[in-house]
């Protein structure tokens, strides 16, 4: 290694030494390469790493079941009956909502459907759903099938909004302009908090306001936003939101998802909603009476008794967020992402393009990269990285997404990544 490289490697290590959150890395299992050393894991936006305390938390519930049987619903350290009440507080803090506006249930796409059953009510001319073009496929399928459920035609009712020009960043004015012109036809605006491919963080409040001004409702898919960027759903005025917990929330593959219903809808008697016994008021849940008496707030949307083994990891994860604090995590995220960006600009400027917005307020920790030599070169680079134990992810057609997660990534990881890419592209 030459002197300049050596010096910049020292600088990366120095940044890690000054990182007040560096100890949190020890709370996570970092997967290993074949030689036993730790991977450079940049895939927390796809599957967050396992907190070390998760295993014991799951085993605790298995032990409670072993020792208490059915009584575990009422007894033990964390009675299963009220398990959601333990998650509600810390989860609502992460998204800037009130506890009764939040529940943990089902999976993301299922929650999206449940929300659209309530919040997509096409009527007369007002029957369109606005989504971004290149939205996550599951969201698009969900929207399309909801439109069909109303015997409507997706060709007419599904509107996809694209950025102006050839860019990847979509300015909110495009949504505002559409709504100003055709707002009376729009029933629902469904938008991502952070776009999964580009990493763009949208202005939730602005989008919700323009939807409301047009007389439409507004929901968000926060899969890539929760645990990544600070959120304030209460102030944003959003009607509903859904998110998964296995990405930045580190709760494990297919973990139980989150759902937010703005309190102004929580008590609504006119909303359509699919019911199950767990959505009834806790006081009356076991009276086994035929009439549905809804729980207050978001809990009324819960159908079934909670899958405790799958929820225990969420409890662990939320405790870690509480200890570290979202503000501190986000500060580190801004610094580390900017560091990675700056290294890419200085070392790889002639071979890699970053399509993620450059302003820190317009993104989370993910940078989406494009190899200028084309898709095949990008794919080859990705495969070589993987083989070397460096784990970003690949999104068709040509994106390599890299997410330095403040909980467990280091500045040094970013430095090693850039220098590895440089070597693989033959730049050194
Ligand atoms: C990750 C992700 C999903 C995944 O949906 P599941 O129902 O959890 O399988 C859906 N939508 C978006 C935007 C995502 O980022």
Short mmCIF file of C-alpha atoms and ligand atoms in Angstrom, two decimals:
data_model
loop_
_atom_site.label_atom_id
_atom_site.label_comp_id
_atom_site.label_asym_id
_atom_site.label_seq_id
_atom_site.Cartn_x
_atom_site.Cartn_y
_atom_site.Cartn_z
CA UNK A 1 0.00 0.00 0.00
CA UNK A 2 1.26 3.45 -0.75
CA UNK A 3 1.64 6.16 1.90
CA UNK A 4 -1.47 8.12 0.96
CA UNK A 5 -3.62 5.01 1.19
CA UNK A 6 -2.08 4.08 4.53
CA UNK A 7 -2.79 7.54 5.82
CA UNK A 8 -6.42 7.54 4.73
CA UNK A 9 -6.91 4.08 6.28
CA UNK A 10 -5.63 5.53 9.57
CA UNK A 11 -8.10 8.37 9.22
CA UNK A 12 -10.98 5.91 8.88
CA UNK A 13 -9.86 4.11 12.03
CA UNK A 14 -9.55 7.43 13.79
CA UNK A 15 -13.18 8.25 12.92
CA UNK A 16 -14.20 4.91 14.43
CA UNK A 17 -12.25 5.67 17.61
CA UNK A 18 -14.22 8.90 18.00
CA UNK A 19 -17.56 7.23 17.31
CA UNK A 20 -19.64 7.31 20.52
CA UNK A 21 -21.81 4.44 19.19
CA UNK A 22 -18.96 2.11 18.22
CA UNK A 23 -19.70 -0.30 21.10
CA UNK A 24 -23.08 -1.18 19.61
CA UNK A 25 -21.34 -3.24 16.93
CA UNK A 26 -20.60 -5.74 19.70
CA UNK A 27 -24.33 -6.23 20.25
CA UNK A 28 -24.72 -7.79 16.79
CA UNK A 29 -23.55 -10.97 15.10
CA UNK A 30 -21.52 -10.01 12.05
CA UNK A 31 -21.47 -12.93 9.57
CA UNK A 32 -18.05 -14.39 8.83
CA UNK A 33 -16.12 -14.92 5.63
CA UNK A 34 -14.78 -18.39 4.81
CA UNK A 35 -11.44 -17.42 6.38
CA UNK A 36 -13.17 -16.67 9.68
CA UNK A 37 -12.84 -12.89 9.53
CA UNK A 38 -15.92 -10.68 9.61
CA UNK A 39 -17.77 -9.81 6.43
CA UNK A 40 -18.11 -6.25 5.28
CA UNK A 41 -21.89 -6.28 5.63
CA UNK A 42 -23.72 -3.46 3.83
CA UNK A 43 -27.08 -5.15 3.51
CA UNK A 44 -28.91 -3.95 6.63
CA UNK A 45 -31.43 -2.29 4.29
CA UNK A 46 -32.44 -5.76 3.13
CA UNK A 47 -31.92 -7.94 6.21
CA UNK A 48 -30.60 -6.34 9.37
CA UNK A 49 -28.13 -8.35 11.44
CA UNK A 50 -29.08 -10.39 14.46
CA UNK A 51 -28.76 -8.69 17.85
CA UNK A 52 -26.93 -11.09 20.16
CA UNK A 53 -29.69 -10.80 22.77
CA UNK A 54 -32.31 -12.21 20.39
CA UNK A 55 -31.56 -15.86 21.00
CA UNK A 56 -32.09 -15.57 24.76
CA UNK A 57 -35.28 -13.55 24.24
CA UNK A 58 -36.76 -16.26 22.01
CA UNK A 59 -35.60 -18.99 24.39
CA UNK A 60 -37.23 -17.10 27.29
CA UNK A 61 -40.59 -17.38 25.56
CA UNK A 62 -40.02 -21.06 24.80
CA UNK A 63 -39.22 -21.56 28.47
CA UNK A 64 -42.32 -19.64 29.52
CA UNK A 65 -44.40 -21.91 27.29
CA UNK A 66 -42.58 -24.98 28.65
CA UNK A 67 -43.15 -23.97 32.25
CA UNK A 68 -46.45 -22.13 32.17
CA UNK A 69 -48.39 -23.56 29.24
CA UNK A 70 -51.54 -21.57 28.62
CA UNK A 71 -50.94 -19.50 31.73
CA UNK A 72 -48.10 -17.76 29.93
CA UNK A 73 -50.80 -15.53 28.50
CA UNK A 74 -51.28 -13.98 31.94
CA UNK A 75 -48.19 -14.82 33.96
CA UNK A 76 -44.45 -14.72 33.60
CA UNK A 77 -42.22 -11.75 32.96
CA UNK A 78 -43.97 -10.66 29.79
CA UNK A 79 -47.52 -11.98 29.58
CA UNK A 80 -48.38 -12.84 25.97
CA UNK A 81 -51.85 -11.34 26.22
CA UNK A 82 -50.52 -7.80 26.37
CA UNK A 83 -47.37 -8.33 24.33
CA UNK A 84 -48.25 -5.62 21.83
CA UNK A 85 -48.50 -3.11 24.67
CA UNK A 86 -44.79 -3.64 25.34
CA UNK A 87 -43.83 -2.87 21.76
CA UNK A 88 -46.21 -0.01 21.14
CA UNK A 89 -44.34 2.60 23.20
CA UNK A 90 -40.83 2.21 21.77
CA UNK A 91 -42.15 1.58 18.25
CA UNK A 92 -44.29 4.72 18.30
CA UNK A 93 -41.26 6.75 19.42
CA UNK A 94 -39.31 5.58 16.37
CA UNK A 95 -41.96 6.86 13.99
CA UNK A 96 -43.04 9.92 15.95
CA UNK A 97 -46.55 8.72 16.72
CA UNK A 98 -48.70 8.11 19.78
CA UNK A 99 -48.67 4.59 21.25
CA UNK A 100 -52.35 3.92 20.46
CA UNK A 101 -51.71 4.76 16.78
CA UNK A 102 -49.29 1.84 16.39
CA UNK A 103 -49.55 -1.94 16.31
CA UNK A 104 -47.24 -4.78 15.39
CA UNK A 105 -49.00 -7.46 13.34
CA UNK A 106 -48.87 -9.61 10.19
CA UNK A 107 -46.37 -8.73 7.47
CA UNK A 108 -45.88 -5.59 5.45
CA UNK A 109 -47.84 -6.45 2.31
CA UNK A 110 -50.68 -7.91 4.37
CA UNK A 111 -50.88 -4.71 6.40
CA UNK A 112 -50.84 -2.68 3.20
CA UNK A 113 -53.88 -4.63 2.02
CA UNK A 114 -55.67 -4.18 5.34
CA UNK A 115 -55.01 -0.45 5.21
CA UNK A 116 -56.23 -0.15 1.64
CA UNK A 117 -59.41 -2.01 2.53
CA UNK A 118 -60.06 0.81 4.97
CA UNK A 119 -58.52 3.76 3.18
CA UNK A 120 -59.14 3.08 -0.50
CA UNK A 121 -62.83 3.71 -1.01
CA UNK A 122 -63.30 4.73 -4.64
CA UNK A 123 -66.42 6.78 -5.20
CA UNK A 124 -67.79 8.47 -8.30
CA UNK A 125 -64.96 10.20 -10.13
CA UNK A 126 -62.58 9.78 -7.22
CA UNK A 127 -61.09 6.34 -7.75
CA UNK A 128 -57.40 6.67 -8.59
CA UNK A 129 -54.42 5.56 -6.54
CA UNK A 130 -51.22 7.52 -7.03
CA UNK A 131 -47.94 5.61 -6.66
CA UNK A 132 -44.39 6.27 -7.79
CA UNK A 133 -43.23 4.69 -10.99
CA UNK A 134 -40.78 1.88 -10.19
CA UNK A 135 -42.44 1.30 -6.86
CA UNK A 136 -41.53 -1.89 -5.00
CA UNK A 137 -43.26 -4.70 -6.93
CA UNK A 138 -45.19 -6.05 -3.93
CA UNK A 139 -46.75 -2.63 -3.36
CA UNK A 140 -47.72 -2.35 -7.00
CA UNK A 141 -49.28 -5.82 -7.02
CA UNK A 142 -51.19 -4.98 -3.86
CA UNK A 143 -52.51 -1.73 -5.30
CA UNK A 144 -53.45 -3.29 -8.60
CA UNK A 145 -55.33 -6.14 -6.93
CA UNK A 146 -57.16 -3.73 -4.61
CA UNK A 147 -58.35 -1.79 -7.64
CA UNK A 148 -59.59 -5.00 -9.20
CA UNK A 149 -61.37 -5.93 -5.98
CA UNK A 150 -63.55 -2.88 -6.56
CA UNK A 151 -64.22 -4.11 -10.10
CA UNK A 152 -62.22 -1.20 -11.47
CA UNK A 153 -59.58 -1.12 -14.18
CA UNK A 154 -55.94 -0.61 -13.09
CA UNK A 155 -55.20 0.92 -16.49
CA UNK A 156 -57.50 3.72 -15.53
CA UNK A 157 -57.12 3.88 -11.76
CA UNK A 158 -53.46 3.20 -11.11
CA UNK A 159 -51.39 6.31 -11.78
CA UNK A 160 -47.62 6.08 -11.70
CA UNK A 161 -45.69 9.29 -11.17
CA UNK A 162 -42.20 9.51 -12.65
CA UNK A 163 -39.42 12.02 -12.02
CA UNK A 164 -39.12 14.81 -14.56
CA UNK A 165 -36.40 14.23 -17.12
CA UNK A 166 -34.02 11.30 -16.81
CA UNK A 167 -33.08 11.78 -13.17
CA UNK A 168 -33.67 9.36 -10.32
CA UNK A 169 -34.69 11.98 -7.81
CA UNK A 170 -38.36 12.79 -7.80
CA UNK A 171 -39.22 16.28 -6.70
CA UNK A 172 -42.41 16.52 -4.63
CA UNK A 173 -43.63 19.24 -6.99
CA UNK A 174 -44.37 16.51 -9.56
CA UNK A 175 -46.89 14.98 -7.15
CA UNK A 176 -48.25 18.40 -6.24
CA UNK A 177 -48.68 19.36 -9.88
CA UNK A 178 -50.53 16.15 -10.68
CA UNK A 179 -52.82 16.62 -7.71
CA UNK A 180 -53.44 20.28 -8.54
CA UNK A 181 -54.60 19.25 -11.97
CA UNK A 182 -56.36 15.91 -11.40
CA UNK A 183 -56.82 15.83 -7.62
CA UNK A 184 -60.58 15.35 -7.74
CA UNK A 185 -60.00 11.92 -9.35
CA UNK A 186 -57.55 10.70 -6.70
CA UNK A 187 -58.75 8.59 -3.79
CA UNK A 188 -55.38 7.63 -2.32
CA UNK A 189 -51.73 8.63 -2.56
CA UNK A 190 -49.48 5.74 -1.55
CA UNK A 191 -45.84 6.71 -1.30
CA UNK A 192 -42.56 5.32 0.05
CA UNK A 193 -40.83 7.11 2.94
CA UNK A 194 -37.42 6.17 1.51
CA UNK A 195 -37.40 4.82 -2.05
CA UNK A 196 -35.86 1.34 -2.01
CA UNK A 197 -33.83 1.65 -5.22
CA UNK A 198 -32.63 5.24 -5.23
CA UNK A 199 -32.55 5.74 -1.47
CA UNK A 200 -34.39 9.06 -1.77
CA UNK A 201 -36.10 10.23 1.45
CA UNK A 202 -39.34 12.05 0.68
CA UNK A 203 -41.00 14.91 2.50
CA UNK A 204 -43.90 13.04 4.08
CA UNK A 205 -45.63 16.12 5.38
CA UNK A 206 -45.57 17.87 2.04
CA UNK A 207 -46.98 14.84 0.21
CA UNK A 208 -49.69 14.28 2.83
CA UNK A 209 -50.67 17.94 2.72
CA UNK A 210 -51.01 18.01 -1.03
CA UNK A 211 -53.05 14.79 -0.97
CA UNK A 212 -55.36 16.21 1.68
CA UNK A 213 -55.70 19.49 -0.16
CA UNK A 214 -56.94 17.51 -3.15
CA UNK A 215 -59.44 15.66 -0.96
CA UNK A 216 -57.52 12.37 -1.11
CA UNK A 217 -56.09 10.20 1.67
CA UNK A 218 -52.39 9.50 2.04
CA UNK A 219 -50.51 6.39 3.19
CA UNK A 220 -46.82 5.57 3.34
CA UNK A 221 -44.76 2.44 2.96
CA UNK A 222 -41.95 3.01 5.44
CA UNK A 223 -40.06 -0.26 4.84
CA UNK A 224 -36.81 1.59 4.14
CA UNK A 225 -37.46 4.52 6.43
CA UNK A 226 -38.18 3.18 9.93
CA UNK A 227 -34.97 2.86 11.94
CA UNK A 228 -33.11 4.65 9.14
CA UNK A 229 -34.34 8.24 9.18
CA UNK A 230 -36.12 10.31 11.82
CA UNK A 231 -39.88 10.29 11.32
CA UNK A 232 -42.70 12.30 12.74
CA UNK A 233 -45.93 10.75 11.53
CA UNK A 234 -48.10 12.70 13.96
CA UNK A 235 -47.01 16.06 12.61
CA UNK A 236 -46.89 14.83 9.04
CA UNK A 237 -50.64 14.26 9.08
CA UNK A 238 -50.28 10.92 7.28
CA UNK A 239 -53.44 8.79 7.37
CA UNK A 240 -51.76 5.40 7.65
CA UNK A 241 -48.34 3.78 7.31
CA UNK A 242 -46.92 0.27 7.12
CA UNK A 243 -43.40 -1.07 7.49
CA UNK A 244 -41.46 -4.26 8.01
CA UNK A 245 -39.10 -4.93 10.90
CA UNK A 246 -36.44 -7.11 9.29
CA UNK A 247 -34.59 -4.32 7.47
CA UNK A 248 -33.24 -1.48 9.64
CA UNK A 249 -35.11 -2.84 12.68
CA UNK A 250 -33.02 -6.04 12.77
CA UNK A 251 -35.87 -8.28 13.94
CA UNK A 252 -35.12 -11.22 11.65
CA UNK A 253 -36.32 -12.68 8.39
CA UNK A 254 -40.03 -12.26 7.82
CA UNK A 255 -40.45 -10.65 11.25
CA UNK A 256 -43.82 -9.23 12.23
CA UNK A 257 -44.58 -5.86 10.65
CA UNK A 258 -45.70 -2.47 11.92
CA UNK A 259 -48.80 -0.47 11.17
CA UNK A 260 -49.80 3.12 11.97
CA UNK A 261 -53.32 4.51 11.85
CA UNK A 262 -53.66 8.22 12.50
CA UNK A 263 -55.74 8.77 15.62
CA UNK A 264 -58.29 10.79 13.68
CA UNK A 265 -59.31 7.50 12.04
CA UNK A 266 -58.87 5.28 15.07
CA UNK A 267 -62.37 5.86 16.40
CA UNK A 268 -64.09 6.24 13.05
CA UNK A 269 -67.27 4.23 12.74
CA UNK A 270 -67.65 4.78 9.03
CA UNK A 271 -64.40 3.13 7.94
CA UNK A 272 -64.56 -0.32 6.47
CA UNK A 273 -62.29 -2.76 8.25
CA UNK A 274 -61.77 -6.52 8.34
CA UNK A 275 -62.32 -7.84 11.83
CA UNK A 276 -60.95 -10.56 14.06
CA UNK A 277 -61.27 -11.20 17.78
CA UNK A 278 -57.96 -9.53 18.68
CA UNK A 279 -59.25 -6.23 17.36
CA UNK A 280 -61.89 -6.02 20.05
CA UNK A 281 -61.49 -3.94 23.19
CA UNK A 282 -59.28 -5.91 25.61
CA UNK A 283 -61.95 -5.73 28.35
CA UNK A 284 -64.51 -7.49 26.19
CA UNK A 285 -62.21 -9.79 24.21
CA UNK A 286 -62.95 -12.86 26.28
CA UNK A 287 -66.63 -12.25 26.84
CA UNK A 288 -67.13 -14.18 23.60
CA UNK A 289 -70.08 -12.08 22.57
CA UNK A 290 -71.33 -11.85 18.98
CA UNK A 291 -71.01 -8.05 18.61
CA UNK A 292 -67.63 -6.58 17.65
CA UNK A 293 -66.62 -3.86 20.10
CA UNK A 294 -63.47 -2.29 18.59
CA UNK A 295 -60.34 -1.62 20.59
CA UNK A 296 -59.35 2.01 20.43
CA UNK A 297 -56.87 3.18 17.83
CA UNK A 298 -54.79 0.99 15.55
CA UNK A 299 -55.40 -2.10 17.67
CA UNK A 300 -58.88 -2.45 16.12
CA UNK A 301 -57.14 -3.67 12.92
CA UNK A 302 -55.44 -6.59 14.70
CA UNK A 303 -57.07 -9.90 13.85
CA UNK A 304 -55.27 -12.70 15.59
CA UNK A 305 -53.45 -13.37 18.80
CA UNK A 306 -49.80 -12.35 18.48
CA UNK A 307 -47.02 -14.70 17.28
CA UNK A 308 -44.88 -14.29 20.40
CA UNK A 309 -41.79 -16.20 19.17
CA UNK A 310 -41.62 -13.91 16.16
CA UNK A 311 -42.22 -10.78 18.23
CA UNK A 312 -39.55 -11.37 20.87
CA UNK A 313 -36.75 -10.18 18.52
CA UNK A 314 -38.62 -6.92 17.93
CA UNK A 315 -38.65 -6.24 21.65
CA UNK A 316 -34.87 -6.75 21.77
CA UNK A 317 -34.32 -4.56 18.75
CA UNK A 318 -36.45 -1.72 20.09
CA UNK A 319 -34.51 -1.81 23.35
CA UNK A 320 -31.29 -1.28 21.39
CA UNK A 321 -32.83 1.69 19.57
CA UNK A 322 -33.84 3.12 22.90
CA UNK A 323 -30.33 2.72 24.31
CA UNK A 324 -28.58 4.24 21.30
CA UNK A 325 -31.23 6.86 20.53
CA UNK A 326 -32.47 7.53 17.01
CA UNK A 327 -30.98 11.04 17.04
CA UNK A 328 -27.48 9.77 17.74
CA UNK A 329 -27.86 6.93 15.24
CA UNK A 330 -28.97 9.35 12.58
CA UNK A 331 -26.09 11.72 13.29
CA UNK A 332 -23.64 8.88 12.82
CA UNK A 333 -25.54 7.77 9.74
CA UNK A 334 -25.20 11.20 8.15
CA UNK A 335 -21.48 11.32 8.89
CA UNK A 336 -20.71 7.78 7.75
CA UNK A 337 -22.78 8.01 4.57
CA UNK A 338 -21.13 11.31 3.68
CA UNK A 339 -17.73 9.72 4.34
CA UNK A 340 -18.51 6.84 1.99
CA UNK A 341 -19.84 9.28 -0.61
CA UNK A 342 -16.74 11.43 -0.40
CA UNK A 343 -14.45 8.40 -0.80
CA UNK A 344 -16.39 7.23 -3.84
CA UNK A 345 -16.14 10.69 -5.37
CA UNK A 346 -12.43 10.99 -4.73
CA UNK A 347 -11.38 7.43 -5.61
CA UNK A 348 -13.94 6.13 -8.10
CA UNK A 349 -15.33 9.20 -9.79
CA UNK A 350 -14.53 8.03 -13.30
CA UNK A 351 -16.07 4.58 -12.87
CA UNK A 352 -19.02 4.87 -10.48
CA UNK A 353 -22.04 7.13 -10.30
CA UNK A 354 -24.12 7.66 -7.15
CA UNK A 355 -27.82 8.02 -7.95
CA UNK A 356 -28.92 8.71 -4.37
CA UNK A 357 -29.58 12.38 -3.61
CA UNK A 358 -26.54 14.20 -2.25
CA UNK A 359 -28.30 16.24 0.45
CA UNK A 360 -28.24 14.47 3.83
CA UNK A 361 -31.89 15.44 4.46
CA UNK A 362 -32.89 13.69 1.26
CA UNK A 363 -31.58 10.24 2.04
CA UNK A 364 -30.90 7.71 4.77
CA UNK A 365 -27.76 5.61 5.01
CA UNK A 366 -28.08 3.87 1.64
CA UNK A 367 -26.10 4.89 -1.42
CA UNK A 368 -27.14 3.38 -4.74
CA UNK A 369 -24.28 2.98 -7.16
CA UNK A 370 -24.12 2.48 -10.86
CA UNK A 371 -21.01 1.28 -12.64
CA UNK A 372 -20.54 3.58 -15.61
CA UNK A 373 -19.15 0.81 -17.82
CA UNK A 374 -22.65 -0.71 -17.85
CA UNK A 375 -24.85 -3.37 -16.34
CA UNK A 376 -22.58 -6.35 -17.02
CA UNK A 377 -19.58 -4.63 -15.45
CA UNK A 378 -21.75 -3.71 -12.46
CA UNK A 379 -23.03 -7.24 -12.06
CA UNK A 380 -19.50 -8.66 -12.35
CA UNK A 381 -18.25 -6.25 -9.70
CA UNK A 382 -21.10 -7.18 -7.39
CA UNK A 383 -20.34 -10.89 -7.76
CA UNK A 384 -16.65 -10.37 -7.11
CA UNK A 385 -17.43 -8.36 -4.00
CA UNK A 386 -19.71 -11.08 -2.70
CA UNK A 387 -17.08 -13.71 -3.31
CA UNK A 388 -14.64 -11.63 -1.28
CA UNK A 389 -17.08 -11.46 1.65
CA UNK A 390 -18.26 -7.93 0.99
CA UNK A 391 -22.03 -7.83 1.00
CA UNK A 392 -23.86 -4.96 -0.69
CA UNK A 393 -26.92 -5.91 -2.71
CA UNK A 394 -27.89 -5.97 -6.32
CA UNK A 395 -31.10 -4.49 -7.70
CA UNK A 396 -32.02 -5.00 -11.31
CA UNK A 397 -31.35 -3.63 -13.76
CA UNK A 398 -28.01 -2.13 -12.74
CA UNK A 399 -27.82 -0.95 -9.14
CA UNK A 400 -25.45 -1.87 -6.36
CA UNK A 401 -26.92 -0.68 -3.08
CA UNK A 402 -24.57 -0.08 -0.17
CA UNK A 403 -25.96 0.68 3.28
CA UNK A 404 -23.51 1.52 6.07
CA UNK A 405 -25.76 1.01 9.08
CA UNK A 406 -24.83 3.13 12.12
CA UNK A 407 -25.54 0.31 14.59
CA UNK A 408 -22.87 -2.06 13.31
CA UNK A 409 -20.91 -0.63 10.39
CA UNK A 410 -17.65 1.24 10.83
CA UNK A 411 -16.01 4.06 8.91
CA UNK A 412 -13.28 1.55 8.24
CA UNK A 413 -15.81 -0.71 6.48
CA UNK A 414 -16.52 2.15 4.06
CA UNK A 415 -12.81 2.68 3.48
CA UNK A 416 -12.20 -1.03 2.88
CA UNK A 417 -15.17 -1.20 0.51
CA UNK A 418 -13.99 1.66 -1.67
CA UNK A 419 -10.45 0.34 -1.86
CA UNK A 420 -11.68 -3.14 -2.68
CA UNK A 421 -13.86 -1.78 -5.48
CA UNK A 422 -10.91 0.22 -6.73
CA UNK A 423 -8.78 -2.91 -6.89
CA UNK A 424 -11.52 -4.97 -8.55
CA UNK A 425 -12.08 -2.31 -11.19
CA UNK A 426 -8.34 -2.26 -11.86
CA UNK A 427 -7.88 1.31 -10.63
CA UNK A 428 -4.85 0.66 -8.44
C1 LIG B 1 -39.06 -4.86 1.77
C2 LIG B 1 -40.27 -4.29 1.15
C3 LIG B 1 -41.45 -5.03 1.02
C4 LIG B 1 -41.52 -6.47 1.45
O1 LIG B 1 -42.82 -6.88 1.72
P1 LIG B 1 -43.11 -8.12 2.70
O2 LIG B 1 -44.58 -8.15 2.75
O3 LIG B 1 -42.44 -7.82 4.01
O4 LIG B 1 -42.52 -9.34 2.09
C5 LIG B 1 -42.56 -4.41 0.45
N1 LIG B 1 -42.50 -3.12 0.05
C6 LIG B 1 -41.37 -2.37 0.16
C7 LIG B 1 -41.35 -0.96 -0.31
C8 LIG B 1 -40.23 -2.94 0.70
O5 LIG B 1 -39.11 -2.22 0.79
#
